[in-house]
Amino acid sequence: MGVLLASERKTVRGKIFLGIVYGLLALGGITMVYPFAVMLSASVSGPYDYGRHDAVPRALWNEADRFMRSVSTYFPRFPRDVYPDAPAGWGSWISVARDPAGVQAFARRHLEPARTNDAVRAAWRRKAEAFRDTAAKWDLDYTTCAYDPRDVAPFVRSQTSLEDLNRTWPVRYKSFFDVSFTAESKIPLGHATWKPPRDDPKYAMWLRFKDSYRQTMLADGDYVCRTLPFLGRPGGGEADGAAEIRANLRAALATQFLDHGRRDFWRSCLANYRLVGQYLFQRGRAFFNTVLLVLLSVLAHLTVNPLAAYALSRFRMRGTEKILLFLLATMAFPAAVTAIPGFLLVRDLGLLNTLAALVLPTVASGMSVFILKGFFDALPRELYEAAAIDGASEWTVFLKVTLPMTTPILAVNALNSFVAAYNSWEWAFLVCQKESNWTLAVWMYQMSQQMGGQPWCVMAGFVLVSIPTAVVFLACQKIILRGIVLPSMK
């Protein structure tokens, strides 16, 4: 039944009222969509633009922003030695991103000459090719590398096995994602007494890793890569020809963007998802464990709770109210309080590190039984009497009469059970210590802890793991609304 009559909707007051209602609904929708849009935008960002928290990445339509994002690919901080004409306040990439006017002027100054003048464009291309030839032949011991941590695990995996890695390196790793070249990237190249640690297998891998960037540059026809020549002399000062190399580097960065800017942008957007896919879906049985856990949890939830609610509703047993009160009392305790006794019970039953430890504690739900009983109580008694006259058994009445009429609430219970099983990482982490039994939620938690320094990758993980929940919600939405709207229209 509508709030306003058809005649009232045509009045001024009615139109104002409907406008306010629709405005509030739109505002509520925005408050729900906007945080997800920010998370989605952050999932395709990087060190340069992550701190903006934009709902839509500015680089999608702003060429200057794409250019600065391209430059940030090759340097950990803004390269003032390469661009001495940049504003004095530019240091970290976050500070650069907070100056959109300066970024616009900077990009115009370093791109427009080649864009508007073919002769300049050809001259810059020759300089870019000269820089590429220099970088490809430079001694790897005297190069710097603003490496991308997302590239480490795939490269090391392609070079050796985890067993050989732990046998030859001085540090033991549980997975390739634990490998980091942080110390190697900070080797003091400018010290006169420094000598390359040739006998260090990790340093040798670091050199091969730096060379892989150069080989990819040559294979893709690029002009610059993350591995750049170190232009300082051991002990201080600059190497011969450093000014010319920097000029060629500026031309290489501009030419690289003008030729491959769009391609590099989309590659960087998808790089976070590529890493998340490798981290979450290449961890043995993580995906299989999650699918099996969700299916069993939903199936058990939709079997035990309707049966319990049907028994309490259909058969007038003594103490029904006390049973309901007991079921509702279980909701008064937070999960942190019940975790310890639950763990002790699972341990005493010998179910640790098993799928049963994840499924069984979540089968029964006091709230589900309470809501289902209310729905069953509201069904007309005449339906049960007619079924009894026709000779239907109790199972037939339950399956053919009761459950089909409570489809919306069953859809709600299925959705709640799916969300609880799919997102539960605390309990799974507590009762399943073996990594082979971990689910995607546990690995997502591990990823958020391990990659806290790369929040853009964590955001990509959150977006990726939220897709199944959104799909299930949309699948259940029509059933839920059908059960709410149609009865109110009758």
Short mmCIF file of C-alpha atoms in Angstrom, two decimals:
data_model
loop_
_atom_site.label_atom_id
_atom_site.label_comp_id
_atom_site.label_asym_id
_atom_site.label_seq_id
_atom_site.Cartn_x
_atom_site.Cartn_y
_atom_site.Cartn_z
CA MET A 1 0.00 0.00 0.00
CA GLY A 2 1.43 3.40 -1.00
CA VAL A 3 2.17 6.17 1.47
CA LEU A 4 0.27 8.69 -0.66
CA LEU A 5 -2.93 8.30 -2.64
CA ALA A 6 -2.80 8.79 -6.41
CA SER A 7 -4.63 12.11 -6.08
CA GLU A 8 -2.27 13.32 -3.35
CA ARG A 9 0.82 12.70 -5.48
CA LYS A 10 -0.28 15.40 -7.92
CA THR A 11 -0.40 18.11 -5.25
CA VAL A 12 2.49 20.40 -4.45
CA ARG A 13 2.88 19.00 -0.95
CA GLY A 14 2.82 15.46 -2.30
CA LYS A 15 5.50 16.22 -4.88
CA ILE A 16 7.68 17.88 -2.24
CA PHE A 17 7.25 14.89 0.05
CA LEU A 18 8.16 12.42 -2.70
CA GLY A 19 11.13 14.57 -3.68
CA ILE A 20 12.43 14.52 -0.11
CA VAL A 21 11.94 10.74 0.10
CA TYR A 22 13.74 10.10 -3.18
CA GLY A 23 16.50 12.51 -2.17
CA LEU A 24 17.06 10.67 1.09
CA LEU A 25 17.09 7.34 -0.73
CA ALA A 26 19.63 8.68 -3.22
CA LEU A 27 21.78 10.03 -0.40
CA GLY A 28 21.64 6.67 1.34
CA GLY A 29 22.67 4.95 -1.89
CA ILE A 30 25.61 7.33 -2.32
CA THR A 31 26.83 6.69 1.22
CA MET A 32 26.87 2.97 0.41
CA VAL A 33 28.45 3.21 -3.05
CA TYR A 34 31.02 5.95 -2.37
CA PRO A 35 33.23 3.93 0.08
CA PHE A 36 33.34 1.04 -2.36
CA ALA A 37 34.23 3.44 -5.19
CA VAL A 38 37.11 4.81 -3.09
CA MET A 39 38.32 1.29 -2.38
CA LEU A 40 38.05 0.37 -6.08
CA SER A 41 39.99 3.48 -7.06
CA ALA A 42 42.66 2.77 -4.45
CA SER A 43 43.00 -0.80 -5.77
CA VAL A 44 44.32 0.49 -9.12
CA SER A 45 46.53 3.20 -7.61
CA GLY A 46 50.16 3.20 -6.53
CA PRO A 47 52.63 5.09 -4.33
CA TYR A 48 51.91 8.33 -6.18
CA ASP A 49 48.11 8.61 -6.02
CA TYR A 50 47.01 6.24 -3.26
CA GLY A 51 46.84 8.97 -0.61
CA ARG A 52 44.23 10.97 -2.52
CA HIS A 53 41.34 8.59 -1.76
CA ASP A 54 39.50 9.63 -4.92
CA ALA A 55 36.28 7.87 -5.91
CA VAL A 56 37.54 7.80 -9.52
CA PRO A 57 41.27 7.74 -10.43
CA ARG A 58 42.23 11.16 -11.79
CA ALA A 59 44.69 9.54 -14.17
CA LEU A 60 41.78 8.13 -16.20
CA TRP A 61 41.13 11.51 -17.80
CA ASN A 62 44.08 13.69 -16.76
CA GLU A 63 47.17 13.24 -18.93
CA ALA A 64 49.40 15.20 -16.57
CA ASP A 65 48.49 12.88 -13.74
CA ARG A 66 49.25 9.84 -15.91
CA PHE A 67 52.64 11.30 -16.79
CA MET A 68 53.55 11.90 -13.16
CA ARG A 69 52.35 8.42 -12.32
CA SER A 70 54.59 7.10 -15.11
CA VAL A 71 57.59 8.97 -13.71
CA SER A 72 56.90 7.65 -10.21
CA THR A 73 57.28 4.13 -11.56
CA TYR A 74 61.05 4.50 -11.83
CA PHE A 75 61.95 6.42 -8.67
CA PRO A 76 61.17 5.87 -4.97
CA ARG A 77 60.99 9.65 -4.44
CA PHE A 78 60.66 12.56 -6.80
CA PRO A 79 63.98 12.71 -8.77
CA ARG A 80 65.07 16.29 -8.13
CA ASP A 81 68.49 15.61 -9.68
CA VAL A 82 66.73 14.68 -12.95
CA TYR A 83 64.17 17.53 -12.83
CA PRO A 84 65.85 20.49 -11.07
CA ASP A 85 63.12 22.82 -12.35
CA ALA A 86 60.42 21.14 -10.23
CA PRO A 87 58.74 23.00 -7.33
CA ALA A 88 60.85 23.13 -4.20
CA GLY A 89 58.25 21.42 -2.01
CA TRP A 90 58.21 18.19 -4.01
CA GLY A 91 59.80 15.34 -2.10
CA SER A 92 57.73 12.24 -1.52
CA TRP A 93 55.23 11.22 -4.17
CA ILE A 94 52.40 11.99 -1.75
CA SER A 95 53.51 15.62 -1.57
CA VAL A 96 53.66 15.75 -5.37
CA ALA A 97 50.15 14.33 -5.72
CA ARG A 98 48.82 17.08 -3.42
CA ASP A 99 49.89 19.75 -5.91
CA PRO A 100 47.63 19.19 -8.96
CA ALA A 101 48.34 22.64 -10.38
CA GLY A 102 52.08 22.07 -10.16
CA VAL A 103 51.72 18.62 -11.75
CA GLN A 104 49.74 20.15 -14.62
CA ALA A 105 52.40 22.81 -15.26
CA PHE A 106 55.23 20.27 -14.91
CA ALA A 107 53.69 17.87 -17.44
CA ARG A 108 52.97 20.69 -19.89
CA ARG A 109 56.57 21.88 -19.66
CA HIS A 110 58.05 18.42 -20.28
CA LEU A 111 55.59 17.08 -22.87
CA GLU A 112 54.36 19.95 -25.03
CA PRO A 113 57.65 20.61 -26.90
CA ALA A 114 57.66 17.07 -28.30
CA ARG A 115 53.91 16.98 -28.84
CA THR A 116 53.78 20.19 -30.90
CA ASN A 117 57.11 19.98 -32.74
CA ASP A 118 58.06 16.93 -34.80
CA ALA A 119 61.72 17.92 -34.87
CA VAL A 120 61.86 18.05 -31.08
CA ARG A 121 60.03 14.74 -30.91
CA ALA A 122 62.62 13.13 -33.20
CA ALA A 123 65.51 14.65 -31.22
CA TRP A 124 64.04 13.39 -27.93
CA ARG A 125 63.60 9.93 -29.43
CA ARG A 126 67.28 9.83 -30.38
CA LYS A 127 68.21 10.85 -26.83
CA ALA A 128 65.86 8.22 -25.45
CA GLU A 129 67.47 5.53 -27.59
CA ALA A 130 70.90 6.71 -26.46
CA PHE A 131 69.85 6.43 -22.83
CA ARG A 132 68.42 2.96 -23.42
CA ASP A 133 71.70 1.81 -24.98
CA THR A 134 73.64 3.26 -22.04
CA ALA A 135 71.37 1.69 -19.42
CA ALA A 136 71.49 -1.71 -21.13
CA LYS A 137 75.32 -1.79 -20.99
CA TRP A 138 75.82 -0.23 -17.56
CA ASP A 139 77.58 -2.33 -14.93
CA LEU A 140 74.81 -3.85 -12.78
CA ASP A 141 76.91 -3.39 -9.64
CA TYR A 142 76.65 0.36 -10.18
CA THR A 143 72.96 0.67 -10.92
CA THR A 144 70.05 1.68 -8.75
CA CYS A 145 66.69 -0.05 -8.89
CA ALA A 146 63.39 1.30 -7.56
CA TYR A 147 62.02 -2.21 -7.77
CA ASP A 148 58.36 -3.07 -7.46
CA PRO A 149 57.79 -5.51 -4.56
CA ARG A 150 55.00 -7.07 -6.62
CA ASP A 151 57.61 -8.35 -9.10
CA VAL A 152 59.86 -10.12 -6.58
CA ALA A 153 57.89 -13.30 -5.89
CA PRO A 154 57.17 -14.16 -9.57
CA PHE A 155 60.79 -13.58 -10.54
CA VAL A 156 62.37 -15.57 -7.70
CA ARG A 157 59.88 -18.40 -8.30
CA SER A 158 60.99 -18.52 -11.94
CA GLN A 159 64.65 -18.79 -10.90
CA THR A 160 64.64 -21.43 -8.18
CA SER A 161 62.54 -23.62 -5.92
CA LEU A 162 61.68 -22.71 -2.35
CA GLU A 163 63.73 -25.66 -1.05
CA ASP A 164 66.86 -24.56 -2.96
CA LEU A 165 66.27 -20.99 -1.86
CA ASN A 166 66.21 -21.89 1.82
CA ARG A 167 69.21 -24.17 1.43
CA THR A 168 71.48 -21.57 -0.20
CA TRP A 169 70.28 -18.30 1.31
CA PRO A 170 71.03 -17.39 4.95
CA VAL A 171 67.33 -16.71 5.66
CA ARG A 172 64.50 -19.22 5.57
CA TYR A 173 61.24 -18.27 3.88
CA LYS A 174 57.80 -19.85 4.11
CA SER A 175 56.85 -18.61 0.65
CA PHE A 176 58.25 -16.55 -2.19
CA PHE A 177 56.08 -13.62 -1.10
CA ASP A 178 58.31 -13.26 1.98
CA VAL A 179 61.37 -12.48 -0.14
CA SER A 180 62.45 -8.84 -0.16
CA PHE A 181 65.42 -7.00 -1.62
CA THR A 182 65.13 -4.03 0.74
CA ALA A 183 68.68 -4.36 2.09
CA GLU A 184 70.21 -4.96 -1.35
CA SER A 185 68.49 -1.90 -2.82
CA LYS A 186 70.19 0.29 -0.20
CA ILE A 187 73.75 -0.90 -0.77
CA PRO A 188 76.01 2.21 -0.45
CA LEU A 189 77.18 2.50 -4.02
CA GLY A 190 78.93 5.81 -3.39
CA HIS A 191 81.35 4.53 -0.72
CA ALA A 192 84.93 4.24 -1.90
CA THR A 193 85.64 1.07 0.11
CA TRP A 194 82.54 -0.84 -0.94
CA LYS A 195 83.00 -4.01 -2.93
CA PRO A 196 80.18 -6.10 -4.39
CA PRO A 197 79.47 -9.21 -2.27
CA ARG A 198 80.07 -11.66 -5.09
CA ASP A 199 79.82 -14.73 -2.86
CA ASP A 200 76.35 -13.79 -1.56
CA PRO A 201 73.68 -15.83 -3.42
CA LYS A 202 70.98 -13.34 -2.55
CA TYR A 203 73.00 -10.48 -4.01
CA ALA A 204 73.55 -12.54 -7.16
CA MET A 205 69.78 -13.00 -7.40
CA TRP A 206 69.38 -9.26 -6.90
CA LEU A 207 71.64 -8.58 -9.88
CA ARG A 208 69.64 -10.99 -12.04
CA PHE A 209 66.46 -9.32 -10.85
CA LYS A 210 67.76 -5.89 -11.86
CA ASP A 211 68.84 -7.26 -15.21
CA SER A 212 65.35 -8.69 -15.79
CA TYR A 213 63.98 -5.14 -15.85
CA ARG A 214 66.50 -4.21 -18.51
CA GLN A 215 65.71 -7.26 -20.62
CA THR A 216 61.99 -6.52 -20.40
CA MET A 217 62.69 -2.94 -21.50
CA LEU A 218 64.54 -4.17 -24.58
CA ALA A 219 61.93 -6.81 -25.39
CA ASP A 220 59.00 -4.36 -25.13
CA GLY A 221 60.69 -1.58 -27.08
CA ASP A 222 60.71 0.76 -24.10
CA TYR A 223 63.24 3.49 -23.42
CA VAL A 224 63.55 3.38 -19.63
CA CYS A 225 63.11 0.83 -16.86
CA ARG A 226 63.40 0.64 -13.10
CA THR A 227 67.10 -0.25 -13.27
CA LEU A 228 68.97 3.03 -13.79
CA PRO A 229 72.68 3.95 -13.89
CA PHE A 230 74.19 5.23 -10.66
CA LEU A 231 75.79 8.53 -11.68
CA GLY A 232 77.93 9.12 -8.60
CA ARG A 233 81.60 8.35 -8.14
CA PRO A 234 82.81 6.04 -5.33
CA GLY A 235 83.71 8.35 -2.49
CA GLY A 236 81.72 11.31 -3.83
CA GLY A 237 81.24 13.44 -6.91
CA GLU A 238 79.55 12.69 -10.21
CA ALA A 239 80.57 10.30 -12.96
CA ASP A 240 81.72 11.62 -16.31
CA GLY A 241 78.86 12.55 -18.59
CA ALA A 242 76.28 12.53 -15.77
CA ALA A 243 74.61 15.71 -17.03
CA GLU A 244 74.19 14.27 -20.53
CA ILE A 245 72.80 11.01 -19.17
CA ARG A 246 70.25 12.90 -17.08
CA ALA A 247 69.19 14.94 -20.12
CA ASN A 248 68.76 11.73 -22.09
CA LEU A 249 66.81 10.27 -19.17
CA ARG A 250 64.37 13.19 -19.23
CA ALA A 251 63.87 12.64 -22.95
CA ALA A 252 63.45 8.89 -22.37
CA LEU A 253 60.77 9.42 -19.70
CA ALA A 254 58.83 11.80 -21.96
CA THR A 255 59.15 9.59 -25.04
CA GLN A 256 58.20 6.51 -23.05
CA PHE A 257 55.01 8.22 -21.92
CA LEU A 258 54.13 9.61 -25.34
CA ASP A 259 54.60 6.21 -27.00
CA HIS A 260 53.37 3.81 -24.32
CA GLY A 261 51.64 5.93 -21.68
CA ARG A 262 48.21 4.32 -22.00
CA ARG A 263 49.63 0.80 -22.08
CA ASP A 264 51.80 1.40 -19.03
CA PHE A 265 48.86 2.93 -17.15
CA TRP A 266 46.60 -0.07 -17.64
CA ARG A 267 49.44 -2.44 -16.82
CA SER A 268 50.01 -0.65 -13.53
CA CYS A 269 46.27 -0.76 -12.78
CA LEU A 270 46.13 -4.51 -13.28
CA ALA A 271 49.43 -5.23 -11.51
CA ASN A 272 47.79 -5.12 -8.07
CA TYR A 273 45.17 -7.66 -9.09
CA ARG A 274 47.81 -9.87 -10.67
CA LEU A 275 49.71 -10.00 -7.38
CA VAL A 276 46.53 -10.64 -5.36
CA GLY A 277 45.54 -13.44 -7.69
CA GLN A 278 48.93 -15.08 -7.26
CA TYR A 279 48.87 -14.60 -3.50
CA LEU A 280 45.34 -15.86 -2.84
CA PHE A 281 44.68 -18.42 -5.55
CA GLN A 282 48.07 -20.09 -5.81
CA ARG A 283 48.18 -21.13 -2.16
CA GLY A 284 47.42 -24.83 -2.51
CA ARG A 285 43.86 -25.59 -1.39
CA ALA A 286 42.77 -22.08 -0.32
CA PHE A 287 40.14 -21.67 -3.03
CA PHE A 288 38.92 -25.26 -2.74
CA ASN A 289 38.74 -25.00 1.06
CA THR A 290 36.67 -21.82 0.81
CA VAL A 291 34.19 -23.25 -1.69
CA LEU A 292 33.76 -26.45 0.31
CA LEU A 293 33.36 -24.55 3.58
CA VAL A 294 30.72 -22.22 2.16
CA LEU A 295 28.70 -25.02 0.56
CA LEU A 296 28.71 -27.19 3.66
CA SER A 297 27.94 -24.27 5.98
CA VAL A 298 24.97 -23.06 3.93
CA LEU A 299 23.62 -26.59 3.47
CA ALA A 300 23.91 -27.41 7.17
CA HIS A 301 22.46 -24.04 8.18
CA LEU A 302 19.42 -24.51 5.94
CA THR A 303 18.89 -28.03 7.28
CA VAL A 304 19.30 -27.75 11.05
CA ASN A 305 17.67 -24.38 11.75
CA PRO A 306 14.43 -24.91 9.77
CA LEU A 307 13.99 -28.33 11.37
CA ALA A 308 14.44 -26.90 14.87
CA ALA A 309 12.12 -23.97 14.17
CA TYR A 310 9.49 -26.25 12.62
CA ALA A 311 9.51 -28.55 15.65
CA LEU A 312 9.11 -25.63 18.04
CA SER A 313 6.30 -24.15 15.94
CA ARG A 314 4.39 -27.25 14.87
CA PHE A 315 4.44 -29.21 18.10
CA ARG A 316 3.35 -27.44 21.24
CA MET A 317 6.02 -28.74 23.58
CA ARG A 318 6.48 -27.77 27.18
CA GLY A 319 9.28 -25.30 27.73
CA THR A 320 9.22 -23.88 24.20
CA GLU A 321 9.55 -20.34 25.52
CA LYS A 322 12.52 -21.35 27.67
CA ILE A 323 14.19 -22.97 24.70
CA LEU A 324 13.73 -19.80 22.66
CA LEU A 325 15.07 -17.72 25.51
CA PHE A 326 18.14 -19.97 25.69
CA LEU A 327 18.69 -19.66 21.93
CA LEU A 328 18.44 -15.89 22.07
CA ALA A 329 20.78 -15.78 25.08
CA THR A 330 23.55 -17.22 22.89
CA MET A 331 23.49 -13.94 20.95
CA ALA A 332 24.33 -11.92 24.06
CA PHE A 333 27.97 -13.04 24.05
CA PRO A 334 30.41 -11.68 21.46
CA ALA A 335 32.53 -14.04 19.38
CA ALA A 336 35.66 -13.16 21.38
CA VAL A 337 34.04 -14.53 24.57
CA THR A 338 32.92 -17.81 23.02
CA ALA A 339 36.16 -18.36 21.10
CA ILE A 340 38.09 -19.87 24.03
CA PRO A 341 35.46 -22.41 25.19
CA GLY A 342 34.71 -23.17 21.54
CA PHE A 343 38.38 -23.85 20.87
CA LEU A 344 38.67 -26.09 23.95
CA LEU A 345 35.60 -28.06 22.86
CA VAL A 346 36.90 -28.52 19.33
CA ARG A 347 40.28 -29.55 20.71
CA ASP A 348 38.78 -32.11 23.10
CA LEU A 349 36.75 -33.59 20.23
CA GLY A 350 39.95 -33.97 18.18
CA LEU A 351 38.69 -31.73 15.36
CA LEU A 352 41.53 -29.22 15.18
CA ASN A 353 42.88 -28.63 11.66
CA THR A 354 39.80 -30.22 10.09
CA LEU A 355 36.96 -28.86 8.02
CA ALA A 356 34.50 -29.99 10.67
CA ALA A 357 36.02 -27.49 13.10
CA LEU A 358 34.97 -24.70 10.72
CA VAL A 359 31.50 -25.99 9.84
CA LEU A 360 30.01 -27.52 12.98
CA PRO A 361 30.22 -24.52 15.38
CA THR A 362 28.28 -22.33 12.92
CA VAL A 363 25.48 -24.75 12.02
CA ALA A 364 22.94 -23.70 14.67
CA SER A 365 21.90 -20.06 14.98
CA GLY A 366 19.58 -18.79 17.70
CA MET A 367 18.49 -15.82 15.61
CA SER A 368 17.68 -18.02 12.58
CA VAL A 369 15.60 -20.41 14.68
CA PHE A 370 13.75 -17.51 16.32
CA ILE A 371 12.93 -15.79 13.01
CA LEU A 372 11.94 -19.04 11.28
CA LYS A 373 9.63 -19.99 14.14
CA GLY A 374 7.90 -16.63 13.82
CA PHE A 375 7.34 -17.24 10.11
CA PHE A 376 6.09 -20.76 10.71
CA ASP A 377 3.71 -19.53 13.40
CA ALA A 378 2.21 -17.03 10.96
CA LEU A 379 1.28 -19.71 8.41
CA PRO A 380 -2.45 -20.57 8.37
CA ARG A 381 -3.31 -23.69 10.37
CA GLU A 382 -5.77 -24.64 7.61
CA LEU A 383 -2.84 -25.58 5.37
CA TYR A 384 -1.66 -28.22 7.81
CA GLU A 385 -5.21 -29.49 8.34
CA ALA A 386 -5.75 -29.83 4.59
CA ALA A 387 -2.45 -31.66 4.24
CA ALA A 388 -3.39 -34.03 7.07
CA ILE A 389 -6.76 -34.78 5.42
CA ASP A 390 -4.93 -35.60 2.17
CA GLY A 391 -2.78 -38.05 4.11
CA ALA A 392 0.50 -36.16 3.82
CA SER A 393 3.25 -37.22 6.21
CA GLU A 394 5.01 -34.77 8.47
CA TRP A 395 8.07 -34.73 6.19
CA THR A 396 5.84 -34.00 3.20
CA VAL A 397 4.15 -31.15 5.05
CA PHE A 398 7.54 -29.73 6.02
CA LEU A 399 9.10 -30.03 2.57
CA LYS A 400 6.11 -29.34 0.31
CA VAL A 401 4.01 -26.90 2.35
CA THR A 402 6.11 -25.09 4.94
CA LEU A 403 9.48 -24.48 3.25
CA PRO A 404 8.14 -23.19 -0.12
CA MET A 405 6.14 -20.51 1.74
CA THR A 406 9.17 -19.32 3.69
CA THR A 407 11.57 -18.98 0.75
CA PRO A 408 12.42 -15.30 1.46
CA ILE A 409 13.52 -15.93 5.04
CA LEU A 410 15.46 -19.00 3.90
CA ALA A 411 17.24 -16.78 1.36
CA VAL A 412 18.11 -14.35 4.14
CA ASN A 413 19.47 -17.19 6.28
CA ALA A 414 21.45 -18.56 3.35
CA LEU A 415 22.94 -15.14 2.69
CA ASN A 416 23.87 -14.66 6.36
CA SER A 417 25.39 -18.14 6.52
CA PHE A 418 27.41 -17.51 3.36
CA VAL A 419 28.76 -14.17 4.62
CA ALA A 420 29.64 -15.65 8.03
CA ALA A 421 31.44 -18.66 6.55
CA TYR A 422 33.15 -16.75 3.73
CA ASN A 423 34.43 -13.85 5.84
CA SER A 424 35.32 -15.75 8.99
CA TRP A 425 39.07 -15.63 9.40
CA GLU A 426 39.46 -15.33 13.18
CA TRP A 427 37.89 -18.69 13.97
CA ALA A 428 39.51 -20.36 10.95
CA PHE A 429 42.90 -19.01 11.99
CA LEU A 430 42.35 -20.23 15.56
CA VAL A 431 41.28 -23.82 14.93
CA CYS A 432 43.27 -24.47 11.73
CA GLN A 433 46.96 -23.80 12.25
CA LYS A 434 48.04 -25.71 9.15
CA GLU A 435 48.30 -23.47 6.11
CA SER A 436 46.91 -26.26 3.92
CA ASN A 437 43.55 -25.82 5.68
CA TRP A 438 43.41 -22.04 5.44
CA THR A 439 40.65 -20.31 3.50
CA LEU A 440 40.79 -17.20 1.33
CA ALA A 441 39.73 -15.05 4.29
CA VAL A 442 42.73 -16.19 6.33
CA TRP A 443 45.11 -15.61 3.46
CA MET A 444 43.56 -12.17 2.93
CA TYR A 445 44.27 -11.34 6.56
CA GLN A 446 47.84 -12.56 6.16
CA MET A 447 48.21 -10.45 3.07
CA SER A 448 46.94 -7.32 4.82
CA GLN A 449 49.58 -7.86 7.52
CA GLN A 450 52.45 -8.83 5.23
CA MET A 451 51.82 -6.12 2.61
CA GLY A 452 50.91 -3.26 4.92
CA GLY A 453 53.52 -1.15 3.13
CA GLN A 454 51.60 -1.63 -0.15
CA PRO A 455 48.03 -0.70 0.83
CA TRP A 456 47.01 -0.44 -2.83
CA CYS A 457 47.58 -4.19 -3.16
CA VAL A 458 45.57 -4.83 -0.01
CA MET A 459 42.72 -2.77 -1.44
CA ALA A 460 42.82 -4.85 -4.62
CA GLY A 461 42.54 -7.94 -2.45
CA PHE A 462 39.50 -6.52 -0.64
CA VAL A 463 37.82 -5.74 -3.95
CA LEU A 464 38.54 -9.19 -5.32
CA VAL A 465 37.30 -11.12 -2.31
CA SER A 466 34.15 -8.97 -2.08
CA ILE A 467 32.94 -10.04 -5.53
CA PRO A 468 31.48 -13.43 -4.42
CA THR A 469 29.54 -11.74 -1.60
CA ALA A 470 28.06 -9.21 -4.03
CA VAL A 471 27.12 -11.96 -6.49
CA VAL A 472 25.39 -14.03 -3.81
CA PHE A 473 23.56 -10.97 -2.49
CA LEU A 474 22.27 -10.10 -5.96
CA ALA A 475 21.17 -13.72 -6.45
CA CYS A 476 19.22 -13.69 -3.18
CA GLN A 477 17.90 -10.14 -3.56
CA LYS A 478 15.03 -10.98 -5.90
CA ILE A 479 13.83 -13.79 -3.67
CA ILE A 480 13.97 -11.57 -0.58
CA LEU A 481 12.15 -8.69 -2.25
CA ARG A 482 9.56 -11.04 -3.73
CA GLY A 483 8.72 -12.24 -0.25
CA ILE A 484 8.50 -8.67 1.08
CA VAL A 485 6.75 -6.83 -1.77
CA LEU A 486 4.22 -9.36 -3.03
CA PRO A 487 2.56 -10.10 0.34
CA SER A 488 2.22 -6.35 0.99
CA MET A 489 0.49 -5.89 -2.37
CA LYS A 490 -2.15 -8.53 -1.76
#
